């Protein structure tokens, strides 16, 4: 199947067998302080899922991780699966407060196991959703096609349809905490690893390291590729067209400020393909030098859109000078380079980390529903196993009802139009190209008649991408 295998190891004597057949090992809750076993999996060198003991403190849990690291293995995943309390309504009590605590204490990823924690099917999905909202990196969920006849753990196993609903819920929740439920990650990883040259595994983005476009690149590709900063959007398109970068990451629209028109124009101008998309939450923080108090700040650097998105917060400090710059990441770098301890910047938490700066205050934006949708562009289309969206551009004749005739085609074939944007045609005043996002795979033979009708009713029809 190509799927990785994780198996619980209970004895040092099992190590050689595990090395041959599994991809990662798990240390169960009852073995969290089996120190010889911890040292053994440390020497094995493969990823380790370390479950928290039933009555263990967080400090004791981390000390167990240290035993593994001491043998040279840093590939550790911490798993919270509930602790024993006096509460009888669930098998254990799932300690979600451990997530923010661990975030402050360690860099290790955190997964949550609500199945073993609650032991009750109806409690699994609510706790899984809560875990994602609290910032968990992953979930461990038990699923069975017939739980009532399962030989083990049937009472806590979800039916497949319940798991499907949970996945859809998480898809909605994840962007709020800066994450993405990626149904196509394995395909993307395969696509990237199949490139001929390792040097070509790069993605161009606008701004500097720490920019929201940089965050979008990491969110889509993970650490499979190297992000490359660019000064302008046209630089991104040129870099991809010339093959200097394999991919480009471009913002298309913001939930508050609308479309980024320049990029729609560049999509029309360049013969590149959209191969994917990612939506991230724009969460502004106030950033300054270490040990600087907010009362010491005399000026704040940020691009004008960031100022407008944080207007209610900034109005509380009318005496602070607002200094406009080109990008949030540039603002953080300028404050860092200047050494000015009376200056602060508005930017992402990631920018603060990259430039080793201090966050004075988080979430200072007026509206938490601030999201930006990014498109991933490349020279050639990719073979996605499951296509859910197609982006097209087209124009219409200059006559009454021309656009309506195109819209009728979508209606007749029950194709959902989720985005329609008009942009002036290059070199043709008062004539327009239309950009549309459709929830359909327009290159599937099933939609052949639709494309034929669209060609009849429109002009300059071109598929920008399927993803």
mmCIF file of C-alpha atoms in Angstrom, residues 54-378:
data_model
loop_
_atom_site.group_PDB
_atom_site.id
_atom_site.type_symbol
_atom_site.label_atom_id
_atom_site.label_comp_id
_atom_site.label_asym_id
_atom_site.label_seq_id
_atom_site.Cartn_x
_atom_site.Cartn_y
_atom_site.Cartn_z
ATOM 1 C CA UNK A 54 -1.278 7.186 32.937
ATOM 2 C CA UNK A 55 -0.104 8.979 36.085
ATOM 3 C CA UNK A 56 2.912 10.885 34.774
ATOM 4 C CA UNK A 57 3.599 14.587 34.958
ATOM 5 C CA UNK A 58 4.658 16.504 31.888
ATOM 6 C CA UNK A 59 8.154 16.866 33.315
ATOM 7 C CA UNK A 60 8.440 13.086 33.780
ATOM 8 C CA UNK A 61 7.214 12.598 30.217
ATOM 9 C CA UNK A 62 9.877 14.931 28.851
ATOM 10 C CA UNK A 63 12.543 13.232 30.950
ATOM 11 C CA UNK A 64 11.624 9.955 29.237
ATOM 12 C CA UNK A 65 12.130 11.697 25.898
ATOM 13 C CA UNK A 66 15.577 12.769 27.108
ATOM 14 C CA UNK A 67 16.551 9.111 27.587
ATOM 15 C CA UNK A 68 15.809 8.509 23.893
ATOM 16 C CA UNK A 69 17.644 11.653 22.791
ATOM 17 C CA UNK A 70 20.673 10.750 24.875
ATOM 18 C CA UNK A 71 21.209 7.788 22.532
ATOM 19 C CA UNK A 72 21.302 10.140 19.518
ATOM 20 C CA UNK A 73 17.677 9.828 18.368
ATOM 21 C CA UNK A 74 15.802 13.141 18.126
ATOM 22 C CA UNK A 75 12.911 11.780 16.046
ATOM 23 C CA UNK A 76 10.382 11.743 18.867
ATOM 24 C CA UNK A 77 6.628 12.379 18.714
ATOM 25 C CA UNK A 78 4.882 13.043 22.022
ATOM 26 C CA UNK A 79 1.443 11.435 22.334
ATOM 27 C CA UNK A 80 -1.098 12.561 24.925
ATOM 28 C CA UNK A 81 -3.610 9.740 25.503
ATOM 29 C CA UNK A 82 -5.239 10.699 28.768
ATOM 30 C CA UNK A 83 -4.289 10.470 32.429
ATOM 31 C CA UNK A 84 -5.976 8.778 35.375
ATOM 32 C CA UNK A 85 -8.249 10.990 37.488
ATOM 33 C CA UNK A 86 -11.199 10.365 39.799
ATOM 34 C CA UNK A 87 -13.685 11.098 36.939
ATOM 35 C CA UNK A 88 -15.599 7.886 36.008
ATOM 36 C CA UNK A 89 -17.472 9.062 32.905
ATOM 37 C CA UNK A 90 -14.538 8.448 30.559
ATOM 38 C CA UNK A 91 -11.771 5.862 30.623
ATOM 39 C CA UNK A 92 -9.171 8.579 31.237
ATOM 40 C CA UNK A 93 -9.098 12.377 31.273
ATOM 41 C CA UNK A 94 -7.630 13.854 28.093
ATOM 42 C CA UNK A 95 -5.213 16.592 29.179
ATOM 43 C CA UNK A 96 -5.411 19.096 26.329
ATOM 44 C CA UNK A 97 -3.752 21.732 28.494
ATOM 45 C CA UNK A 98 -0.557 19.758 27.874
ATOM 46 C CA UNK A 99 -0.453 21.104 24.308
ATOM 47 C CA UNK A 100 0.279 24.793 25.090
ATOM 48 C CA UNK A 101 2.513 23.745 27.986
ATOM 49 C CA UNK A 102 4.608 21.529 25.716
ATOM 50 C CA UNK A 103 4.764 24.261 23.074
ATOM 51 C CA UNK A 104 6.671 26.391 25.585
ATOM 52 C CA UNK A 105 8.939 23.590 26.790
ATOM 53 C CA UNK A 106 9.928 21.624 23.687
ATOM 54 C CA UNK A 107 10.178 21.616 19.917
ATOM 55 C CA UNK A 108 8.861 18.062 19.654
ATOM 56 C CA UNK A 109 5.629 17.462 17.706
ATOM 57 C CA UNK A 110 2.498 16.580 19.668
ATOM 58 C CA UNK A 111 -0.231 14.134 18.679
ATOM 59 C CA UNK A 112 -3.445 13.455 20.572
ATOM 60 C CA UNK A 113 -5.143 10.075 21.000
ATOM 61 C CA UNK A 114 -8.792 10.764 21.925
ATOM 62 C CA UNK A 115 -9.783 7.144 21.255
ATOM 63 C CA UNK A 116 -7.804 5.657 24.148
ATOM 64 C CA UNK A 117 -8.324 8.761 26.278
ATOM 65 C CA UNK A 118 -12.118 8.662 26.308
ATOM 66 C CA UNK A 119 -12.764 5.007 25.503
ATOM 67 C CA UNK A 120 -16.236 5.977 24.243
ATOM 68 C CA UNK A 121 -17.050 6.420 20.550
ATOM 69 C CA UNK A 122 -19.353 9.429 20.950
ATOM 70 C CA UNK A 123 -16.678 11.315 22.902
ATOM 71 C CA UNK A 124 -13.886 10.820 20.332
ATOM 72 C CA UNK A 125 -14.886 13.376 17.684
ATOM 73 C CA UNK A 126 -15.568 16.304 20.071
ATOM 74 C CA UNK A 127 -12.211 15.801 21.775
ATOM 75 C CA UNK A 128 -10.450 15.426 18.421
ATOM 76 C CA UNK A 129 -11.883 18.744 17.254
ATOM 77 C CA UNK A 130 -10.857 20.366 20.538
ATOM 78 C CA UNK A 131 -7.335 18.959 20.172
ATOM 79 C CA UNK A 132 -6.937 20.524 16.743
ATOM 80 C CA UNK A 133 -8.214 23.854 18.043
ATOM 81 C CA UNK A 134 -5.699 23.635 20.908
ATOM 82 C CA UNK A 135 -2.837 23.260 18.416
ATOM 83 C CA UNK A 136 -2.148 19.522 18.142
ATOM 84 C CA UNK A 137 0.081 18.519 15.235
ATOM 85 C CA UNK A 138 -1.754 15.254 14.547
ATOM 86 C CA UNK A 139 -4.445 12.897 15.796
ATOM 87 C CA UNK A 140 -4.461 9.161 16.452
ATOM 88 C CA UNK A 141 -7.992 7.876 15.761
ATOM 89 C CA UNK A 142 -9.254 4.303 15.813
ATOM 90 C CA UNK A 143 -11.612 3.413 12.925
ATOM 91 C CA UNK A 144 -13.343 0.095 12.199
ATOM 92 C CA UNK A 145 -15.859 -0.869 9.520
ATOM 93 C CA UNK A 146 -17.831 -2.890 12.094
ATOM 94 C CA UNK A 147 -16.853 -1.774 15.596
ATOM 95 C CA UNK A 148 -19.467 -3.943 17.294
ATOM 96 C CA UNK A 149 -17.624 -7.041 16.080
ATOM 97 C CA UNK A 150 -14.096 -5.716 16.575
ATOM 98 C CA UNK A 151 -11.840 -8.035 18.565
ATOM 99 C CA UNK A 152 -10.387 -5.070 20.461
ATOM 100 C CA UNK A 153 -11.288 -1.443 21.220
ATOM 101 C CA UNK A 154 -14.604 -1.586 19.356
ATOM 102 C CA UNK A 155 -16.335 0.702 21.859
ATOM 103 C CA UNK A 156 -13.948 3.564 21.060
ATOM 104 C CA UNK A 157 -13.620 2.994 17.294
ATOM 105 C CA UNK A 158 -15.382 5.308 14.842
ATOM 106 C CA UNK A 159 -17.408 4.073 11.910
ATOM 107 C CA UNK A 160 -15.806 5.129 8.581
ATOM 108 C CA UNK A 161 -18.600 7.623 7.909
ATOM 109 C CA UNK A 162 -18.032 9.187 11.349
ATOM 110 C CA UNK A 163 -14.346 9.526 10.598
ATOM 111 C CA UNK A 164 -15.182 11.120 7.253
ATOM 112 C CA UNK A 165 -17.330 13.719 8.996
ATOM 113 C CA UNK A 166 -14.572 14.364 11.529
ATOM 114 C CA UNK A 167 -12.083 14.913 8.707
ATOM 115 C CA UNK A 168 -14.429 17.474 7.139
ATOM 116 C CA UNK A 169 -14.803 19.254 10.486
ATOM 117 C CA UNK A 170 -11.037 19.389 10.957
ATOM 118 C CA UNK A 171 -10.627 20.727 7.416
ATOM 119 C CA UNK A 172 -12.671 23.756 8.532
ATOM 120 C CA UNK A 173 -11.044 24.177 11.960
ATOM 121 C CA UNK A 174 -7.398 23.743 10.946
ATOM 122 C CA UNK A 175 -6.856 27.097 9.135
ATOM 123 C CA UNK A 176 -8.000 28.966 12.258
ATOM 124 C CA UNK A 177 -4.884 27.724 14.067
ATOM 125 C CA UNK A 178 -2.600 28.102 11.052
ATOM 126 C CA UNK A 179 -2.737 24.485 9.889
ATOM 127 C CA UNK A 180 -4.135 22.619 6.908
ATOM 128 C CA UNK A 181 -5.709 19.205 6.545
ATOM 129 C CA UNK A 182 -3.965 18.093 3.373
ATOM 130 C CA UNK A 183 -5.655 15.215 1.562
ATOM 131 C CA UNK A 184 -3.030 15.230 -1.186
ATOM 132 C CA UNK A 185 0.229 15.348 0.773
ATOM 133 C CA UNK A 186 1.538 11.927 -0.271
ATOM 134 C CA UNK A 187 0.938 12.765 -3.918
ATOM 135 C CA UNK A 188 2.717 16.106 -3.559
ATOM 136 C CA UNK A 189 5.654 14.452 -1.827
ATOM 137 C CA UNK A 190 5.880 11.866 -4.602
ATOM 138 C CA UNK A 191 5.663 14.603 -7.235
ATOM 139 C CA UNK A 192 8.476 16.606 -5.630
ATOM 140 C CA UNK A 193 10.756 13.629 -5.032
ATOM 141 C CA UNK A 194 10.413 12.533 -8.662
ATOM 142 C CA UNK A 195 12.055 15.725 -9.938
ATOM 143 C CA UNK A 196 15.263 15.097 -11.846
ATOM 144 C CA UNK A 197 17.396 17.645 -10.035
ATOM 145 C CA UNK A 198 17.565 18.190 -6.311
ATOM 146 C CA UNK A 199 18.633 21.762 -7.011
ATOM 147 C CA UNK A 200 15.282 22.443 -8.704
ATOM 148 C CA UNK A 201 13.232 21.710 -5.600
ATOM 149 C CA UNK A 202 12.502 25.356 -4.862
ATOM 150 C CA UNK A 203 9.407 27.533 -4.529
ATOM 151 C CA UNK A 204 9.474 31.287 -5.096
ATOM 152 C CA UNK A 205 7.454 33.536 -2.773
ATOM 153 C CA UNK A 206 7.001 37.273 -2.325
ATOM 154 C CA UNK A 207 8.800 39.107 0.488
ATOM 155 C CA UNK A 208 11.392 37.870 2.950
ATOM 156 C CA UNK A 209 11.682 34.853 5.220
ATOM 157 C CA UNK A 210 8.905 35.054 7.768
ATOM 158 C CA UNK A 211 6.386 36.560 5.340
ATOM 159 C CA UNK A 212 2.898 35.088 5.162
ATOM 160 C CA UNK A 213 3.768 33.845 1.651
ATOM 161 C CA UNK A 214 6.735 32.009 3.189
ATOM 162 C CA UNK A 215 4.342 30.470 5.718
ATOM 163 C CA UNK A 216 2.025 29.418 2.871
ATOM 164 C CA UNK A 217 4.939 27.762 1.051
ATOM 165 C CA UNK A 218 5.893 25.771 4.139
ATOM 166 C CA UNK A 219 2.255 24.904 4.775
ATOM 167 C CA UNK A 220 1.808 23.460 1.290
ATOM 168 C CA UNK A 221 5.156 21.752 0.696
ATOM 169 C CA UNK A 222 6.407 21.146 4.227
ATOM 170 C CA UNK A 223 10.182 20.793 4.307
ATOM 171 C CA UNK A 224 10.274 18.964 0.950
ATOM 172 C CA UNK A 225 11.477 22.063 -0.904
ATOM 173 C CA UNK A 226 13.495 25.222 -0.326
ATOM 174 C CA UNK A 227 11.524 28.523 -0.275
ATOM 175 C CA UNK A 228 13.171 31.321 -2.279
ATOM 176 C CA UNK A 229 12.228 34.964 -1.565
ATOM 177 C CA UNK A 230 11.437 37.319 -4.458
ATOM 178 C CA UNK A 231 10.950 41.084 -4.571
ATOM 179 C CA UNK A 232 7.958 41.228 -6.935
ATOM 180 C CA UNK A 233 5.151 38.992 -8.169
ATOM 181 C CA UNK A 234 6.521 39.244 -11.710
ATOM 182 C CA UNK A 235 9.856 37.952 -10.419
ATOM 183 C CA UNK A 236 8.013 34.847 -9.193
ATOM 184 C CA UNK A 237 6.390 34.236 -12.588
ATOM 185 C CA UNK A 238 9.660 34.811 -14.452
ATOM 186 C CA UNK A 239 11.566 32.506 -12.123
ATOM 187 C CA UNK A 240 9.070 29.672 -12.665
ATOM 188 C CA UNK A 241 8.872 30.230 -16.430
ATOM 189 C CA UNK A 242 12.665 30.144 -16.789
ATOM 190 C CA UNK A 243 12.964 27.073 -14.562
ATOM 191 C CA UNK A 244 15.013 28.822 -11.881
ATOM 192 C CA UNK A 245 12.336 27.757 -9.389
ATOM 193 C CA UNK A 246 10.130 24.723 -9.801
ATOM 194 C CA UNK A 247 7.113 26.343 -8.155
ATOM 195 C CA UNK A 248 5.699 29.733 -7.256
ATOM 196 C CA UNK A 249 3.455 30.667 -4.330
ATOM 197 C CA UNK A 250 1.199 33.635 -5.109
ATOM 198 C CA UNK A 251 -1.637 35.210 -3.088
ATOM 199 C CA UNK A 252 -4.895 35.473 -5.037
ATOM 200 C CA UNK A 253 -7.403 36.872 -2.568
ATOM 201 C CA UNK A 254 -7.856 37.993 1.017
ATOM 202 C CA UNK A 255 -11.104 37.504 2.902
ATOM 203 C CA UNK A 256 -11.114 41.156 4.012
ATOM 204 C CA UNK A 257 -9.371 43.166 1.307
ATOM 205 C CA UNK A 258 -10.422 41.132 -1.742
ATOM 206 C CA UNK A 259 -8.512 39.990 -4.818
ATOM 207 C CA UNK A 260 -4.852 40.656 -5.618
ATOM 208 C CA UNK A 261 -5.490 41.931 -9.150
ATOM 209 C CA UNK A 262 -1.859 41.942 -10.240
ATOM 210 C CA UNK A 263 -1.636 38.176 -9.940
ATOM 211 C CA UNK A 264 -4.813 37.594 -11.946
ATOM 212 C CA UNK A 265 -3.268 39.731 -14.684
ATOM 213 C CA UNK A 266 -0.015 37.758 -14.541
ATOM 214 C CA UNK A 267 -1.906 34.450 -14.779
ATOM 215 C CA UNK A 268 -3.439 35.791 -17.966
ATOM 216 C CA UNK A 269 -0.061 36.933 -19.315
ATOM 217 C CA UNK A 270 2.082 33.884 -18.485
ATOM 218 C CA UNK A 271 1.430 30.374 -19.740
ATOM 219 C CA UNK A 272 1.846 28.717 -16.338
ATOM 220 C CA UNK A 273 -0.358 26.205 -14.522
ATOM 221 C CA UNK A 274 -2.080 26.348 -11.150
ATOM 222 C CA UNK A 275 -1.378 22.991 -9.502
ATOM 223 C CA UNK A 276 -2.693 23.591 -5.988
ATOM 224 C CA UNK A 277 -3.922 26.051 -3.397
ATOM 225 C CA UNK A 278 -3.654 26.718 0.314
ATOM 226 C CA UNK A 279 -5.530 29.082 2.616
ATOM 227 C CA UNK A 280 -3.826 30.443 5.723
ATOM 228 C CA UNK A 281 -5.030 32.650 8.512
ATOM 229 C CA UNK A 282 -3.366 36.057 8.729
ATOM 230 C CA UNK A 283 -2.675 36.507 12.430
ATOM 231 C CA UNK A 284 -0.826 39.727 13.253
ATOM 232 C CA UNK A 285 1.513 40.099 16.229
ATOM 233 C CA UNK A 286 3.363 43.093 17.654
ATOM 234 C CA UNK A 287 7.100 42.358 17.572
ATOM 235 C CA UNK A 288 10.029 44.156 19.217
ATOM 236 C CA UNK A 289 13.476 43.557 20.697
ATOM 237 C CA UNK A 290 13.947 41.323 23.742
ATOM 238 C CA UNK A 291 13.104 42.889 27.133
ATOM 239 C CA UNK A 292 11.382 45.905 25.538
ATOM 240 C CA UNK A 293 8.140 46.995 27.213
ATOM 241 C CA UNK A 294 5.124 48.067 25.203
ATOM 242 C CA UNK A 295 5.185 51.425 26.996
ATOM 243 C CA UNK A 296 8.634 52.098 25.483
ATOM 244 C CA UNK A 297 7.449 51.829 21.856
ATOM 245 C CA UNK A 298 7.441 55.140 19.935
ATOM 246 C CA UNK A 299 6.981 53.889 16.359
ATOM 247 C CA UNK A 300 5.511 50.832 14.611
ATOM 248 C CA UNK A 301 6.570 49.580 11.167
ATOM 249 C CA UNK A 302 4.171 47.683 8.878
ATOM 250 C CA UNK A 303 2.704 47.739 5.362
ATOM 251 C CA UNK A 304 -0.478 49.884 4.989
ATOM 252 C CA UNK A 305 -2.829 46.842 4.758
ATOM 253 C CA UNK A 306 -1.534 45.594 8.118
ATOM 254 C CA UNK A 307 -2.186 48.989 9.691
ATOM 255 C CA UNK A 308 -5.753 48.973 8.374
ATOM 256 C CA UNK A 309 -6.341 45.418 9.634
ATOM 257 C CA UNK A 310 -5.157 46.410 13.137
ATOM 258 C CA UNK A 311 -6.869 49.814 13.291
ATOM 259 C CA UNK A 312 -8.842 49.223 16.527
ATOM 260 C CA UNK A 313 -5.701 48.114 18.339
ATOM 261 C CA UNK A 314 -3.572 50.975 17.032
ATOM 262 C CA UNK A 315 -6.220 53.582 17.908
ATOM 263 C CA UNK A 316 -5.500 52.826 21.567
ATOM 264 C CA UNK A 317 -2.022 54.351 21.082
ATOM 265 C CA UNK A 318 -2.573 57.633 19.178
ATOM 266 C CA UNK A 319 0.903 58.984 20.034
ATOM 267 C CA UNK A 320 2.778 56.120 18.369
ATOM 268 C CA UNK A 321 4.134 56.932 14.897
ATOM 269 C CA UNK A 322 3.077 54.519 12.123
ATOM 270 C CA UNK A 323 5.878 53.961 9.614
ATOM 271 C CA UNK A 324 4.783 52.291 6.334
ATOM 272 C CA UNK A 325 7.036 49.659 4.723
ATOM 273 C CA UNK A 326 6.563 47.193 1.861
ATOM 274 C CA UNK A 327 5.884 43.949 3.790
ATOM 275 C CA UNK A 328 5.453 42.593 7.318
ATOM 276 C CA UNK A 329 8.619 40.495 7.074
ATOM 277 C CA UNK A 330 10.545 43.594 5.937
ATOM 278 C CA UNK A 331 9.198 45.494 8.926
ATOM 279 C CA UNK A 332 10.510 42.872 11.361
ATOM 280 C CA UNK A 333 13.913 42.739 9.646
ATOM 281 C CA UNK A 334 14.256 46.542 9.671
ATOM 282 C CA UNK A 335 13.501 46.739 13.388
ATOM 283 C CA UNK A 336 15.987 43.938 13.990
ATOM 284 C CA UNK A 337 18.764 45.458 11.863
ATOM 285 C CA UNK A 338 18.310 48.982 13.207
ATOM 286 C CA UNK A 339 18.671 47.933 16.829
ATOM 287 C CA UNK A 340 16.038 50.573 17.627
ATOM 288 C CA UNK A 341 14.537 49.573 20.975
ATOM 289 C CA UNK A 342 11.758 52.147 20.612
ATOM 290 C CA UNK A 343 10.508 50.565 17.397
ATOM 291 C CA UNK A 344 8.151 47.621 16.885
ATOM 292 C CA UNK A 345 6.799 45.815 13.844
ATOM 293 C CA UNK A 346 3.553 44.138 12.894
ATOM 294 C CA UNK A 347 4.212 40.683 11.470
ATOM 295 C CA UNK A 348 3.774 36.950 11.870
ATOM 296 C CA UNK A 349 4.877 34.893 14.835
ATOM 297 C CA UNK A 350 7.086 32.971 12.418
ATOM 298 C CA UNK A 351 8.907 36.193 11.477
ATOM 299 C CA UNK A 352 9.547 36.901 15.143
ATOM 300 C CA UNK A 353 11.069 33.451 15.532
ATOM 301 C CA UNK A 354 13.190 33.697 12.372
ATOM 302 C CA UNK A 355 14.644 37.075 13.341
ATOM 303 C CA UNK A 356 14.959 36.120 17.037
ATOM 304 C CA UNK A 357 12.650 38.901 18.179
ATOM 305 C CA UNK A 358 10.159 39.107 21.031
ATOM 306 C CA UNK A 359 6.366 39.059 20.655
ATOM 307 C CA UNK A 360 4.818 41.849 22.718
ATOM 308 C CA UNK A 361 1.218 40.981 21.888
ATOM 309 C CA UNK A 362 -0.554 38.390 19.757
ATOM 310 C CA UNK A 363 -3.696 38.552 17.615
ATOM 311 C CA UNK A 364 -3.895 42.337 17.342
ATOM 312 C CA UNK A 365 -5.924 42.237 14.117
ATOM 313 C CA UNK A 366 -9.479 43.646 14.254
ATOM 314 C CA UNK A 367 -11.155 40.692 12.549
ATOM 315 C CA UNK A 368 -10.058 37.105 13.280
ATOM 316 C CA UNK A 369 -11.675 35.982 9.995
ATOM 317 C CA UNK A 370 -8.657 37.220 8.077
ATOM 318 C CA UNK A 371 -7.581 34.569 5.559
ATOM 319 C CA UNK A 372 -5.496 34.658 2.385
ATOM 320 C CA UNK A 373 -5.831 32.080 -0.396
ATOM 321 C CA UNK A 374 -2.602 31.262 -2.225
ATOM 322 C CA UNK A 375 -2.195 29.480 -5.559
ATOM 323 C CA UNK A 376 0.738 27.183 -6.345
ATOM 324 C CA UNK A 377 1.985 27.667 -9.915
ATOM 325 C CA UNK A 378 4.327 25.575 -12.079
#
